[in-house]
mmCIF file of C-alpha atoms in Angstrom:
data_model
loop_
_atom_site.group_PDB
_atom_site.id
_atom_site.type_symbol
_atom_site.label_atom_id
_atom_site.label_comp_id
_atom_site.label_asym_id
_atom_site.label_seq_id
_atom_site.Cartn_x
_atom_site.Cartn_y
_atom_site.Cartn_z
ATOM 1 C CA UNK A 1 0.000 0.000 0.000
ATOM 2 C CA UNK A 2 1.451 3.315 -1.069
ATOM 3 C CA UNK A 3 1.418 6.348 1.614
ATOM 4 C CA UNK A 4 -1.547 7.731 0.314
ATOM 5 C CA UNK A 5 -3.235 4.641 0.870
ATOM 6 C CA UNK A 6 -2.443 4.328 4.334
ATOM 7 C CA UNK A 7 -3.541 8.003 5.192
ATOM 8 C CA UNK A 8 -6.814 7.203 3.629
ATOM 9 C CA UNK A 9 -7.288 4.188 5.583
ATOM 10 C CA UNK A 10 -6.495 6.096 8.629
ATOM 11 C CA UNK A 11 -8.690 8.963 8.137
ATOM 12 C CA UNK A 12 -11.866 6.593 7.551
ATOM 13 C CA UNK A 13 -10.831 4.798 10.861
ATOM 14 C CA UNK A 14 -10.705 8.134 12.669
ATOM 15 C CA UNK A 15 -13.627 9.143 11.592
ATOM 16 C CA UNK A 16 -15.667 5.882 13.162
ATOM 17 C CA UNK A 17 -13.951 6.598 16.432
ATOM 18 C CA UNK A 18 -16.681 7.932 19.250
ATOM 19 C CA UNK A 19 -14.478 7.308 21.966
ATOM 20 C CA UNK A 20 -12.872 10.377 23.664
ATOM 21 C CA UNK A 21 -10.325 9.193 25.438
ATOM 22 C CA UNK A 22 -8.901 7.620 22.498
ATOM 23 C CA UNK A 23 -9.243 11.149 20.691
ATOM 24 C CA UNK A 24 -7.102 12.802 23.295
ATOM 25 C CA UNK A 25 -4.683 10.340 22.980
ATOM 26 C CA UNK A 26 -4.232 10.636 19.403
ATOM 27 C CA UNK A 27 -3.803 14.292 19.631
ATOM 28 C CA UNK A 28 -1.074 14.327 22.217
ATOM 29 C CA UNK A 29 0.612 11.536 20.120
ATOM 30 C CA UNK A 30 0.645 13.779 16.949
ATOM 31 C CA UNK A 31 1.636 16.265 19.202
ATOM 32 C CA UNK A 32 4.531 14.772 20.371
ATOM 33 C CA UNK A 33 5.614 13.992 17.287
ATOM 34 C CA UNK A 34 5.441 17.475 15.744
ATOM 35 C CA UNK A 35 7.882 18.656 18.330
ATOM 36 C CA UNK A 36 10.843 19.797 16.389
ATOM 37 C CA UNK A 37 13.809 17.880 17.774
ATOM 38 C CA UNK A 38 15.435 20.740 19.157
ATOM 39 C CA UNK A 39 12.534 21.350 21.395
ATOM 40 C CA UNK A 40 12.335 17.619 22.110
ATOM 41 C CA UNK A 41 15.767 17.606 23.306
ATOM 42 C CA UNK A 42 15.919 21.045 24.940
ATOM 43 C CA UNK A 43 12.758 19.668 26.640
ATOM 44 C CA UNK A 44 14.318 16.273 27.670
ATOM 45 C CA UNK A 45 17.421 17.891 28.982
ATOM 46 C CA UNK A 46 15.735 19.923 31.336
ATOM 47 C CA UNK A 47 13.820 17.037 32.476
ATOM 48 C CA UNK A 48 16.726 15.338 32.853
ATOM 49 C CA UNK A 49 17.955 18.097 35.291
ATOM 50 C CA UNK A 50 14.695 18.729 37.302
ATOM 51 C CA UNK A 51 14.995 14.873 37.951
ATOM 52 C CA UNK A 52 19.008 14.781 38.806
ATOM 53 C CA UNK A 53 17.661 18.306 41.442
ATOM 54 C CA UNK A 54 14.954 16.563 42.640
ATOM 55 C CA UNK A 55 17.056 12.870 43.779
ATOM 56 C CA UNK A 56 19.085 15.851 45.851
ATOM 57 C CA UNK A 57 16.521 17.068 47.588
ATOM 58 C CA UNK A 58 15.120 13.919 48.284
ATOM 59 C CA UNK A 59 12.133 14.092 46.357
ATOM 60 C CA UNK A 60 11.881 10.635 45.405
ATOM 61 C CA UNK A 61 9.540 7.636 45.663
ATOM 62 C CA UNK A 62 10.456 3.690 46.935
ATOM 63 C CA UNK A 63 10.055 0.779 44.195
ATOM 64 C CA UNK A 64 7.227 -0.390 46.056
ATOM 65 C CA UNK A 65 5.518 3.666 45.914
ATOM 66 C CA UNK A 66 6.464 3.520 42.361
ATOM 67 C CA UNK A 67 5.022 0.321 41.482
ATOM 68 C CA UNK A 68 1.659 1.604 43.143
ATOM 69 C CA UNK A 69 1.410 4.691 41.010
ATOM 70 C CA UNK A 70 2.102 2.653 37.536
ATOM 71 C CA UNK A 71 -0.599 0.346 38.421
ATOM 72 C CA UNK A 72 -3.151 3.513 38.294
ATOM 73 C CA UNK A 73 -1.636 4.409 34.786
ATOM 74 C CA UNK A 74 -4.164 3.987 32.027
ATOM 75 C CA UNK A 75 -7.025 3.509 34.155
ATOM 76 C CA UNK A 76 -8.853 6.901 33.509
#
C-alpha cells in the first residue's frame, strides 16, 4: 500500500472513532511527534535536570511507591 493509501485508511478509521479518550490520545501523540527535535531535546534535557535536582533534595519515591502509582496508569 502506497502512503496515500495508508492516510486514507487512517482517516476513515478516525472518523468511526466515538471514543474520547482515544481522541485525546491521538492528539497528544501527533503532538509529540510534531515537536521539532530541538525542542524535544531542549525539553528532555531539562527534564533530565529537574529529575538529577529533585534525587538531591530527596524528592523521590520507593520501588514499592512507584510500582503503586504505575498500576493507576491507564485507568482513567
Amino acid at each position: 500500500m502506497d502512503i496515500q493509501a495508508e492516510l486514507n485508511w487512517i482517516h476513515q478509521e478516525i472518523d468511526k472513532v466515538k471514543d474520547p479518550s482515544f481522541v485525546e490520545k491521538m492528539k497528544h501523540l501527533l503532538q509529540s511527534i510534531n515537536n521539532s527535535t530541538v525542542d524535544s531535546d531542549a525539553t528532555y534535557n531539562l527534564d533530565i535536570e529537574n529529575a538529577l535536582e529533585n534525587i538531591k533534595k530527596g524528592n523521590v519515591y520507593t520501588e514499592e511507591e512507584a510500582r503503586e502509582i504505575a498500576k493507576k496508569w491507564g485507568r482513567k
